[in-house]
Coordinates of C-alpha atoms and ligand atoms in Angstrom, one line a residue:
Chain H
M16 CA 30.0 -13.5 34.1
Q17 CA 33.5 -12.9 34.1
T18 CA 35.7 -12.5 37.1
V19 CA 38.8 -11.0 36.3
K20 CA 41.6 -13.5 36.3
N21 CA 44.2 -12.0 34.3
N22 CA 45.5 -10.0 37.3
K23 CA 49.1 -10.8 36.9
K24 CA 49.8 -10.2 40.6
E25 CA 47.9 -13.2 41.5
K26 CA 49.8 -16.3 41.4
P27 CA 48.8 -19.2 39.0
I28 CA 47.3 -22.2 40.5
L29 CA 48.7 -24.2 37.7
E30 CA 51.6 -23.1 35.2
V31 CA 52.6 -25.2 32.1
R32 CA 56.0 -24.4 30.5
G33 CA 57.3 -25.4 27.2
L34 CA 55.2 -28.6 27.2
T35 CA 56.2 -30.8 24.3
V36 CA 55.0 -34.3 23.7
R37 CA 56.3 -36.3 20.8
Y38 CA 55.1 -39.6 19.5
G39 CA 58.1 -40.9 17.8
Q40 CA 62.0 -40.5 18.3
G41 CA 62.4 -37.5 16.0
C42 CA 65.3 -37.0 13.5
D43 CA 68.0 -34.5 12.8
Y44 CA 65.5 -32.5 10.8
C45 CA 62.6 -32.1 13.3
L46 CA 64.6 -32.1 16.4
N47 CA 66.3 -29.0 15.1
G48 CA 63.1 -27.1 14.8
Q49 CA 62.7 -27.3 10.9
P50 CA 59.2 -26.8 9.7
L51 CA 56.7 -29.5 10.1
L52 CA 53.8 -30.8 7.9
K53 CA 51.0 -29.8 10.2
N54 CA 52.1 -31.5 13.4
S55 CA 54.3 -34.3 12.0
C56 CA 57.9 -34.4 10.7
P57 CA 57.9 -34.9 6.8
H58 CA 61.0 -36.9 7.1
C59 CA 60.6 -39.3 10.2
K60 CA 56.8 -39.1 10.7
T61 CA 57.2 -38.2 14.3
V62 CA 54.2 -36.6 15.7
W63 CA 54.7 -33.5 17.7
A64 CA 51.3 -33.6 19.2
C65 CA 52.2 -30.7 21.8
N66 CA 54.9 -28.3 20.8
D67 CA 56.2 -25.8 23.4
V68 CA 52.8 -25.2 25.1
N69 CA 52.7 -22.4 27.8
L70 CA 49.8 -21.5 29.9
E71 CA 48.7 -20.5 33.2
L72 CA 45.5 -21.2 35.1
Y73 CA 44.5 -18.7 37.9
P74 CA 42.6 -19.6 41.0
G75 CA 38.9 -19.9 40.4
E76 CA 39.0 -19.4 36.8
I77 CA 37.9 -21.5 33.9
L78 CA 40.3 -21.3 31.1
G79 CA 39.1 -22.6 27.9
V80 CA 41.2 -24.4 25.2
V81 CA 39.8 -24.5 21.8
G82 CA 41.2 -26.2 18.7
E83 CA 40.3 -28.6 16.0
S84 CA 40.6 -32.3 16.3
G85 CA 44.2 -33.3 16.4
S86 CA 45.5 -30.0 17.6
G87 CA 46.9 -31.6 20.8
K88 CA 44.2 -30.8 23.5
S89 CA 43.8 -34.3 25.0
T90 CA 47.5 -34.9 24.8
M91 CA 48.1 -31.9 26.9
M92 CA 45.5 -32.8 29.3
K93 CA 46.7 -36.3 29.9
S94 CA 50.2 -35.2 30.1
I95 CA 49.1 -32.7 33.1
Y96 CA 47.4 -35.7 34.6
F97 CA 50.5 -37.9 34.3
D98 CA 48.9 -40.4 31.9
F99 CA 52.1 -40.4 30.1
P100 CA 55.5 -38.7 30.4
V101 CA 56.2 -35.5 28.6
T102 CA 59.0 -35.2 26.1
E103 CA 60.2 -31.9 27.3
G104 CA 58.6 -29.0 29.5
S105 CA 57.7 -28.4 33.2
A106 CA 54.5 -27.7 35.3
Y107 CA 53.9 -26.0 38.6
L108 CA 51.0 -26.5 41.0
Q109 CA 50.7 -24.0 43.6
A110 CA 50.0 -26.8 46.1
Y111 CA 53.1 -28.7 45.3
G112 CA 56.3 -27.4 46.4
A113 CA 54.9 -23.9 46.8
G114 CA 54.6 -23.7 42.9
K115 CA 58.2 -23.8 42.6
A116 CA 59.0 -27.6 42.0
N117 CA 58.4 -29.0 38.4
M118 CA 55.7 -31.7 39.0
F119 CA 56.8 -33.6 35.9
A120 CA 60.2 -34.3 37.7
A121 CA 58.4 -35.6 40.7
T122 CA 59.0 -39.1 41.8
A123 CA 56.3 -41.9 40.9
Q124 CA 55.0 -41.7 44.7
Q125 CA 54.7 -37.9 44.5
K126 CA 53.0 -37.8 41.3
K127 CA 50.5 -40.4 42.7
Y128 CA 49.9 -37.9 45.5
I129 CA 49.5 -35.0 43.2
R130 CA 47.2 -36.9 41.1
N131 CA 45.0 -38.4 43.7
H132 CA 44.9 -35.0 46.0
M133 CA 45.3 -32.0 43.8
M134 CA 43.9 -32.9 40.4
G135 CA 40.7 -34.4 39.0
M136 CA 40.3 -35.5 35.3
V137 CA 37.2 -35.9 33.0
Y138 CA 38.2 -37.9 30.1
Q139 CA 36.4 -37.3 26.8
N140 CA 35.7 -40.9 26.7
P141 CA 34.3 -42.2 29.9
V142 CA 35.7 -45.7 29.4
L143 CA 39.0 -44.0 30.3
G144 CA 37.8 -42.5 33.5
L145 CA 35.5 -44.9 34.9
R146 CA 35.1 -48.5 35.8
M147 CA 32.1 -49.3 33.7
D148 CA 31.2 -52.6 35.8
Y149 CA 31.8 -51.3 39.3
S150 CA 29.1 -49.3 41.1
A151 CA 28.9 -45.5 40.6
A152 CA 29.8 -45.2 44.3
G153 CA 32.7 -47.6 43.9
N154 CA 34.1 -45.4 41.2
I155 CA 34.2 -42.4 43.6
A156 CA 35.5 -44.7 46.3
E157 CA 38.3 -45.5 44.0
K158 CA 39.6 -42.0 44.1
L159 CA 39.1 -41.8 48.0
I160 CA 40.8 -45.1 48.4
A161 CA 43.7 -43.9 46.2
A162 CA 44.1 -41.0 48.4
G163 CA 44.2 -43.2 51.6
G164 CA 40.6 -43.5 52.4
R165 CA 39.8 -46.7 54.5
N166 CA 36.6 -45.8 56.3
F167 CA 33.7 -47.7 54.4
G168 CA 30.9 -45.5 56.0
S169 CA 32.4 -42.2 55.5
M170 CA 33.4 -43.0 51.8
T171 CA 30.0 -44.2 51.0
A172 CA 28.4 -41.1 52.6
R173 CA 30.9 -38.8 50.6
A174 CA 30.2 -40.7 47.3
S175 CA 26.5 -40.3 48.0
Q176 CA 26.9 -36.5 48.6
L177 CA 29.1 -36.1 45.5
L178 CA 26.6 -37.9 43.2
E179 CA 23.8 -35.7 44.7
A180 CA 26.1 -32.7 43.8
V181 CA 25.8 -33.9 40.1
E182 CA 22.2 -34.6 40.5
I183 CA 22.4 -38.5 40.4
L184 CA 20.0 -39.8 43.1
P185 CA 21.6 -41.8 45.9
G186 CA 19.2 -44.7 45.0
R187 CA 21.3 -45.3 42.0
M188 CA 24.8 -45.4 43.5
K189 CA 25.1 -49.0 43.5
E190 CA 24.3 -49.2 39.7
P191 CA 27.3 -49.5 37.4
P192 CA 27.8 -46.7 35.1
K193 CA 27.4 -49.1 32.0
N194 CA 23.6 -48.8 32.7
F195 CA 23.7 -44.9 32.6
S196 CA 23.3 -42.5 29.8
G197 CA 26.2 -40.8 28.3
G198 CA 25.3 -37.4 30.4
M199 CA 25.0 -39.4 33.5
Q200 CA 28.5 -41.1 32.9
Q201 CA 29.9 -37.7 32.5
R202 CA 28.4 -36.5 35.7
V203 CA 29.8 -39.6 37.5
Q204 CA 33.3 -38.8 36.1
I205 CA 32.8 -35.2 37.4
S206 CA 31.8 -36.4 40.9
K207 CA 34.7 -38.8 41.0
A208 CA 37.2 -36.1 39.9
L209 CA 36.1 -33.8 42.8
A210 CA 36.1 -36.4 45.3
N211 CA 39.3 -35.2 47.0
N212 CA 38.5 -31.4 46.7
P213 CA 41.1 -30.9 44.0
Q214 CA 42.6 -27.5 43.2
V215 CA 42.4 -28.3 39.5
L216 CA 39.8 -29.9 37.3
L217 CA 40.7 -31.2 33.9
L218 CA 37.7 -31.4 31.6
D219 CA 38.3 -32.8 28.2
E220 CA 35.2 -32.4 25.9
V221 CA 32.6 -33.2 28.7
T222 CA 29.8 -32.3 26.5
T223 CA 30.7 -33.7 23.1
G224 CA 28.5 -36.3 21.9
L225 CA 25.7 -35.5 24.3
D226 CA 22.3 -34.3 23.4
L227 CA 21.9 -30.4 23.3
S228 CA 19.4 -30.5 26.2
V229 CA 21.7 -32.8 28.3
Q230 CA 24.8 -30.5 27.3
A231 CA 23.1 -27.6 28.8
K232 CA 22.7 -29.4 32.1
V233 CA 26.1 -30.4 32.2
L234 CA 27.3 -26.9 31.4
D235 CA 25.1 -25.5 34.2
L236 CA 26.6 -28.0 36.3
I237 CA 30.2 -27.1 35.6
R238 CA 29.4 -23.4 36.4
R239 CA 27.8 -24.3 39.7
I240 CA 30.8 -26.7 40.7
R241 CA 33.2 -23.8 40.1
Q242 CA 31.5 -21.9 42.7
E243 CA 30.6 -24.7 45.2
F244 CA 34.0 -26.4 45.2
G245 CA 36.2 -23.4 44.4
V246 CA 38.1 -25.4 41.9
S247 CA 40.1 -24.0 38.9
I248 CA 39.1 -25.5 35.7
L249 CA 40.9 -26.2 32.4
L250 CA 38.2 -26.7 29.9
V251 CA 39.1 -28.3 26.5
S252 CA 36.3 -28.1 23.8
H253 CA 36.3 -27.9 20.2
D254 CA 32.7 -26.1 20.6
L255 CA 33.1 -22.4 20.6
A256 CA 29.6 -22.2 22.1
V257 CA 30.7 -24.2 25.0
I258 CA 33.8 -21.9 25.5
R259 CA 31.8 -18.8 25.1
M260 CA 29.3 -19.8 28.0
L261 CA 31.9 -20.9 30.3
A262 CA 35.4 -19.8 30.0
D263 CA 36.8 -16.6 31.5
R264 CA 40.0 -16.7 29.4
T265 CA 40.8 -19.0 26.3
V266 CA 43.7 -20.3 24.4
V267 CA 43.5 -21.4 20.9
M268 CA 45.6 -24.5 19.7
L269 CA 46.5 -25.4 16.3
E270 CA 48.9 -28.3 15.5
G271 CA 50.3 -28.6 19.0
K272 CA 50.8 -25.0 19.5
I273 CA 48.9 -22.2 21.2
I274 CA 48.4 -19.5 18.6
E275 CA 46.3 -17.1 20.4
R276 CA 45.2 -16.2 24.0
G277 CA 43.1 -13.7 25.7
L278 CA 39.9 -13.1 27.4
T279 CA 37.2 -15.2 25.8
D280 CA 35.0 -12.3 24.6
Q281 CA 38.1 -10.8 23.1
I282 CA 39.1 -13.9 21.4
L283 CA 35.7 -14.7 19.9
D284 CA 34.6 -11.1 19.0
D285 CA 38.0 -9.8 17.8
P286 CA 40.2 -12.9 16.7
Q287 CA 43.7 -11.8 15.6
H288 CA 45.2 -14.9 14.1
P289 CA 44.0 -16.1 10.7
Y290 CA 43.1 -19.4 12.1
T291 CA 41.0 -18.1 14.9
Q292 CA 39.1 -15.8 12.6
Q293 CA 38.5 -18.8 10.3
L294 CA 37.4 -20.9 13.4
V295 CA 35.0 -18.0 14.8
H296 CA 33.5 -17.2 11.3
S297 CA 32.9 -20.7 10.3
L298 CA 30.6 -20.7 13.2
L299 CA 28.7 -17.6 12.4
Chain L
M283 CA 59.6 -96.9 46.2
I284 CA 62.3 -94.3 46.8
D285 CA 65.1 -95.7 48.9
Q286 CA 67.5 -93.7 50.8
K287 CA 70.5 -95.6 49.5
H288 CA 69.8 -94.5 45.9
Y289 CA 68.9 -91.0 46.6
N290 CA 70.5 -88.1 48.3
F291 CA 69.1 -87.2 51.7
A292 CA 65.8 -85.4 51.3
F293 CA 65.6 -86.3 47.6
L294 CA 66.8 -83.0 46.2
D295 CA 70.6 -82.6 45.5
E296 CA 72.6 -80.4 47.9
N297 CA 72.8 -77.6 45.2
S298 CA 69.2 -77.4 44.8
K299 CA 68.5 -77.4 48.6
R300 CA 71.0 -74.6 49.0
E301 CA 69.4 -72.5 46.3
I302 CA 65.8 -72.9 47.9
R303 CA 67.4 -72.1 51.3
R304 CA 68.8 -68.8 49.8
S305 CA 65.5 -68.0 48.4
L306 CA 64.0 -68.9 51.9
L307 CA 66.5 -66.6 53.6
K308 CA 65.5 -63.7 51.2
A309 CA 61.8 -64.4 51.8
V310 CA 62.4 -64.3 55.6
A311 CA 64.3 -61.0 55.2
I312 CA 61.4 -59.4 53.1
P313 CA 58.2 -60.6 54.8
G314 CA 55.3 -61.1 52.6
Y315 CA 57.5 -60.7 49.4
Q316 CA 57.2 -63.4 46.9
V317 CA 60.6 -64.5 46.0
P318 CA 61.0 -66.5 42.6
F319 CA 62.6 -69.9 42.9
G320 CA 63.8 -72.6 40.4
S321 CA 60.9 -75.1 41.2
R322 CA 62.2 -78.6 40.8
E323 CA 60.6 -81.8 39.4
L324 CA 59.5 -84.0 42.1
P325 CA 57.9 -87.6 41.9
I326 CA 54.8 -85.9 42.8
G327 CA 52.5 -84.0 40.4
R328 CA 52.5 -80.2 40.4
G329 CA 49.4 -79.0 42.4
W330 CA 49.9 -81.7 45.1
G331 CA 51.9 -79.7 47.2
T332 CA 55.3 -79.5 45.5
G333 CA 56.2 -76.0 46.6
G334 CA 55.7 -77.0 50.2
I335 CA 57.4 -80.2 49.7
Q336 CA 60.4 -78.6 48.3
I337 CA 60.7 -76.2 51.2
T338 CA 60.2 -79.0 53.7
L339 CA 63.1 -81.1 51.9
S340 CA 65.2 -77.9 51.9
V341 CA 65.0 -77.3 55.8
I342 CA 64.6 -80.9 56.9
G343 CA 67.4 -82.5 59.1
K344 CA 67.8 -85.9 60.4
E345 CA 66.7 -84.8 63.9
D346 CA 63.5 -83.2 62.8
V347 CA 60.1 -84.7 63.5
L348 CA 57.4 -84.1 60.7
K349 CA 53.8 -83.6 60.8
V350 CA 51.8 -83.3 57.3
I351 CA 48.2 -82.3 57.5
D352 CA 45.8 -81.6 54.6
Q353 CA 42.5 -79.8 55.5
G354 CA 43.5 -80.4 59.3
S355 CA 43.5 -84.1 58.8
D356 CA 46.7 -86.3 59.2
D357 CA 45.2 -89.1 57.2
S358 CA 43.9 -87.5 54.0
V359 CA 45.5 -89.1 50.8
N360 CA 47.6 -86.1 50.0
A361 CA 48.9 -85.8 53.5
V362 CA 49.7 -89.6 53.7
N363 CA 51.5 -89.4 50.3
I364 CA 53.7 -86.6 51.3
K365 CA 54.5 -88.3 54.6
K366 CA 55.4 -91.7 52.9
F367 CA 57.7 -89.7 50.3
V368 CA 59.6 -87.4 52.8
S369 CA 59.9 -90.3 55.3
A370 CA 61.3 -92.6 52.6
C371 CA 63.9 -90.1 51.5
T372 CA 64.8 -88.7 55.0
G373 CA 64.1 -91.6 57.5
V374 CA 62.8 -88.8 60.0
E375 CA 60.0 -89.6 62.7
I376 CA 56.7 -88.8 61.7
T377 CA 54.0 -87.6 64.1
T378 CA 50.5 -86.5 64.4
D379 CA 51.0 -84.3 67.4
S380 CA 51.3 -80.6 66.6
E381 CA 53.4 -80.0 69.7
A382 CA 55.9 -82.6 69.1
A383 CA 56.6 -81.8 65.6
S384 CA 59.5 -79.5 64.6
I385 CA 58.2 -79.0 60.8
I386 CA 54.5 -79.1 60.0
Q387 CA 53.6 -79.1 56.3
T388 CA 49.9 -78.1 55.7
R389 CA 47.3 -77.3 53.3
H390 CA 44.3 -75.3 54.1
R391 CA 44.7 -75.1 58.1
I392 CA 46.9 -74.0 60.8
P393 CA 46.9 -76.3 63.8
E394 CA 44.8 -75.4 66.9
I395 CA 47.5 -75.4 69.4
P396 CA 49.6 -72.2 69.1
L397 CA 53.0 -73.1 67.5
K398 CA 56.1 -72.4 69.5
K399 CA 59.4 -70.5 68.4
E400 CA 61.3 -73.7 67.4
Q401 CA 58.5 -74.8 64.9
I402 CA 58.3 -74.1 61.2
L403 CA 54.8 -74.3 59.4
V404 CA 55.2 -75.0 55.9
L405 CA 52.1 -74.0 53.8
Q406 CA 51.3 -75.3 50.4
V407 CA 50.1 -72.5 48.0
P408 CA 48.2 -73.0 44.8
T409 CA 48.0 -69.2 43.9
P410 CA 50.5 -67.1 45.6
E411 CA 49.5 -63.7 44.1
P412 CA 46.9 -62.1 46.1
L413 CA 46.4 -59.3 43.5
R414 CA 45.4 -62.0 40.8
I415 CA 41.7 -61.3 41.6
V416 CA 42.1 -57.8 40.4
E417 CA 44.8 -57.9 37.9
P418 CA 45.6 -60.9 35.6
R419 CA 48.9 -59.6 34.3
E420 CA 51.9 -60.6 36.2
A421 CA 54.2 -57.6 35.1
V422 CA 51.3 -55.3 36.5
T423 CA 51.0 -57.1 39.9
K424 CA 54.7 -56.9 40.3
K425 CA 54.6 -53.2 39.7
M426 CA 51.7 -52.8 42.1
H427 CA 53.7 -54.5 44.8
A428 CA 56.7 -52.5 44.0
E429 CA 54.8 -49.1 44.2
G430 CA 52.4 -50.4 47.1
E431 CA 49.7 -49.6 44.9
Y432 CA 46.8 -51.4 46.4
S433 CA 43.9 -49.2 45.7
P434 CA 42.2 -51.9 43.2
M435 CA 42.3 -54.5 46.0
W436 CA 40.6 -52.1 48.5
L437 CA 38.2 -51.2 45.8
T438 CA 37.1 -54.8 45.3
L439 CA 36.5 -55.0 49.0
Y440 CA 34.7 -52.0 49.0
E441 CA 32.5 -53.2 46.2
D442 CA 31.7 -56.3 47.9
L443 CA 30.5 -54.5 51.1
L444 CA 28.5 -52.0 49.2
R445 CA 26.8 -54.5 46.9
C446 CA 26.4 -57.6 49.4
G447 CA 26.8 -55.8 52.7
K448 CA 29.7 -58.1 53.3
I449 CA 33.1 -59.1 51.9
G450 CA 32.7 -62.4 50.1
I451 CA 36.1 -63.9 50.5
S452 CA 36.1 -66.7 53.0
A453 CA 39.4 -68.6 52.7
E454 CA 42.6 -67.0 51.3
Y455 CA 41.7 -63.7 52.8
P456 CA 44.5 -61.2 51.8
V457 CA 46.7 -59.7 54.5
L458 CA 49.0 -56.8 54.9
V459 CA 52.5 -57.8 56.1
E460 CA 54.5 -55.4 58.1
N461 CA 52.3 -52.6 56.6
R462 CA 54.1 -53.2 53.3
Y463 CA 53.2 -56.0 51.1
I464 CA 49.7 -57.7 50.6
M465 CA 50.2 -61.4 51.0
N466 CA 47.9 -64.5 50.0
P467 CA 48.0 -66.5 53.3
S468 CA 47.2 -69.7 51.3
P469 CA 43.6 -71.2 51.4
I470 CA 43.5 -71.2 55.3
P471 CA 40.1 -70.1 56.5
R472 CA 39.6 -66.7 58.2
Y473 CA 39.5 -68.4 61.5
D474 CA 43.4 -69.2 61.1
T475 CA 44.3 -65.7 59.7
P476 CA 44.9 -63.9 63.1
K477 CA 47.2 -66.8 63.8
L478 CA 49.8 -65.4 61.3
N479 CA 50.2 -62.2 63.2
D480 CA 53.0 -61.8 65.9
S481 CA 53.3 -65.6 66.1
D482 CA 56.3 -67.3 67.7
C483 CA 56.9 -69.8 65.0
L484 CA 58.2 -69.4 61.5
Y485 CA 55.8 -69.6 58.4
L486 CA 57.0 -70.6 55.0
F487 CA 54.9 -70.5 51.9
G488 CA 55.7 -72.5 48.7
A489 CA 53.9 -72.5 45.3
G490 CA 55.6 -75.1 43.2
R491 CA 53.5 -74.5 40.1
E492 CA 54.0 -70.8 40.2
K493 CA 57.6 -70.9 41.5
K494 CA 57.3 -68.7 44.3
I495 CA 58.4 -68.7 47.9
Y496 CA 57.4 -66.4 50.7
A497 CA 57.6 -66.2 54.5
I498 CA 56.5 -64.7 57.6
P499 CA 59.2 -64.7 60.3
P500 CA 58.2 -64.7 63.9
H501 CA 56.5 -61.8 65.6
T502 CA 55.7 -60.2 62.3
R503 CA 52.7 -57.8 62.1
V504 CA 50.0 -59.5 59.8
M505 CA 46.8 -57.9 59.5
P506 CA 43.7 -58.8 57.3
L507 CA 42.6 -56.0 55.0
E508 CA 40.0 -54.3 56.7
F509 CA 38.1 -51.0 56.6
D510 CA 38.4 -48.8 59.8
D511 CA 34.6 -49.0 60.4
I512 CA 34.1 -52.6 59.3
P513 CA 36.0 -55.2 61.5
F514 CA 37.3 -58.5 60.1
E515 CA 35.1 -61.3 61.1
T516 CA 36.1 -65.0 61.3
E517 CA 34.1 -68.0 61.2
N518 CA 31.9 -68.5 64.3
F519 CA 31.3 -71.7 65.9
T520 CA 29.6 -70.5 69.0
G521 CA 27.1 -73.0 70.5
K522 CA 28.8 -75.9 68.4
R523 CA 31.1 -78.7 69.6
C524 CA 32.9 -81.6 68.3
H525 CA 30.9 -84.6 68.5
L526 CA 34.0 -86.8 69.4
C527 CA 36.1 -84.9 71.9
G528 CA 33.4 -82.1 72.8
A529 CA 35.9 -79.3 71.9
E530 CA 34.4 -75.7 71.6
G531 CA 35.8 -72.7 70.3
V532 CA 37.9 -74.5 67.7
Y533 CA 37.4 -74.9 63.9
L534 CA 34.8 -77.4 63.2
D535 CA 33.8 -79.3 60.1
E536 CA 30.1 -79.6 59.5
L537 CA 28.9 -83.0 58.7
T538 CA 25.5 -84.5 58.0
D539 CA 24.0 -87.7 59.3
E540 CA 23.0 -89.6 56.3
E541 CA 20.0 -91.3 57.8
T542 CA 18.4 -88.5 59.9
G543 CA 19.7 -85.5 57.8
A544 CA 20.9 -83.9 61.2
K545 CA 24.0 -81.7 61.1
Y546 CA 26.9 -82.5 63.5
Y547 CA 30.3 -81.2 63.9
E548 CA 33.8 -82.5 64.4
C549 CA 37.3 -81.0 64.9
S550 CA 39.0 -80.1 61.7
D551 CA 42.4 -80.5 63.3
T552 CA 42.3 -84.3 63.7
G553 CA 45.5 -84.5 65.6
Y554 CA 44.3 -82.1 68.3
C555 CA 41.0 -84.1 68.4
A556 CA 42.9 -87.3 68.9
K557 CA 45.1 -85.9 71.6
R558 CA 42.0 -84.6 73.5
R559 CA 40.4 -88.1 73.5
E560 CA 43.4 -89.7 74.5
Q561 CA 43.4 -87.3 77.5
G562 CA 39.9 -88.6 78.1
C563 CA 37.9 -85.7 76.7
R564 CA 34.5 -86.8 75.7
P565 CA 31.4 -84.9 74.2
Ligands
LIG1074 N1 49.2 -42.8 20.9 C1 49.6 -41.8 19.9 N2 50.5 -42.3 19.0 C2 50.7 -41.5 18.0 N3 50.0 -40.4 17.8 C3 49.0 -40.0 18.5 C4 48.6 -40.6 19.6 N4 47.8 -40.1 20.3 C5 47.5 -38.8 19.7 N5 48.4 -38.9 18.7 C6 48.3 -37.7 17.7 O1 48.5 -36.7 18.3 C7 47.8 -35.5 17.8 C8 47.2 -34.7 18.9 O2 46.1 -35.7 19.3 P1 45.1 -35.3 20.5 O3 45.9 -34.8 21.6 O4 44.2 -36.4 20.7 O5 44.4 -34.1 19.9 P2 42.9 -33.4 20.2 O6 42.5 -33.9 21.6 O7 43.0 -32.1 20.1 O8 41.9 -34.0 19.2 C9 47.1 -35.9 16.7 O9 47.7 -35.8 15.4 C10 47.0 -37.4 16.9 O10 46.9 -38.3 15.8
LIG1075 MG1 40.7 -34.9 22.3
LIG1076 ZN1 61.9 -35.9 12.1

């Protein structure tokens, strides 16, 4: 199952360096790196949601991100997708400035371009990723329009093709996602995220809250999509079973930091960090 | 009634006129961009064309000849009131002839006869913001214009086409000005939209209630939002003609004979129709 993606000679498709996201101003205490209480400052209550996160995603790989609720996974994903500005850090996409330009420092126009052409995002909460009252096809067209699409016929054909790829019948493309089940909504999000053939797909808890049988379908779909679209995937989940099934490599997050990283089998079969050990054993 | 002896020429004081002219200059310099202005109180209720009137009062001179129309008609209550007011405070000559007018103030129509380069068309605008249909917040629409982020607008057009097979907007069809700003052309019918593109005359738009002014200078590129494969369509009056002057290929109002229930048609541009009849045109 695992293609070797930790070949260090290969250039990462996405590289994140020193990503830090603070909710709050910080104070003399926490800004000087003094110990926090979990992820927040005991003095000023500033939340350090991501704290010096480093990772690289290699071409064609699925990189798993595990960690308990509140460990900063969603914050990291949304920052990479430019949903809000980072406090510190840099990120590099191979497709942007030959991987040498910090995309966090890009202009608003450039960010829009990167977001619409190079990345796709599936939110944990479909309400964040979809317009529930617009048609399923319209949701996909939104991404195509944002990337400059102005041909009604070809956009509609593309929407139909993408929906088919996630096993939604063309006959339902005029229906709004609010009529769809949770699993279908996530599949519409996935097809929307893939609309412009991005290099990087960001999946935040795509299967959380779905029935087990539906979960299995979505997991199969993700595996198939990696092959069909040749996309690299950052896969966030708090569910180790999901990570084991899909991720080539995995990083473990705790309180805004990455505390362990390696091949998924390695991490799950022979965890080194006490927290990872606890996480893995609680599942057994 | 307002009397020239008791008021400044064109009612507004010179400073107010100068300020509005400055906004107009800015609007002309940035075609399609909505320029805020300090909308003045007038002895006419807001929503009755006060934005347009303020523009007219700011640019009008003693030598000007004014025409005012409402839905194409020179004789509607709104048009007559505005004419009375402007005439009382300026004494300028009033006309119904589009070709004789130097300033035409209008609501809902652009005259049939193409306007010339010396002419100014002043349009009254109820809702200047074209993006209002997709975004209620002014702060957000401002940002969308600044960034040229018009995807939500295109998306509503897409949804219309997908779900209904056609775009539902009839009047007030949004246009893209000089490939930069999406603009609301005011509630003119689609039929009039192409007249905004590359015209010889100057178009000025005023929204009194919302305190915005914008402009299309002569020979500006103004295109309706359309998908590459779905051409913009205007109202089509093929096979219909005015029952008064016999005109074809013009914008017609549909009327119903109360007794027979039969439909018949009449030029929406009453000045145009009257002139044709003077020239002897008959059905
Ligand atoms: N808008 C916000 N304001 C303040 N704190 C926030 C905000 N969003 C998230 N947080 C905090 O940041 C931390 C990380 O949250 P999140 O990234 O959602 O974690 P995860 O996705 O791993 O569950 C949590 O402590 C959370 O309470
Ligand atoms: Mg989360
Ligand atoms: Zn602090």
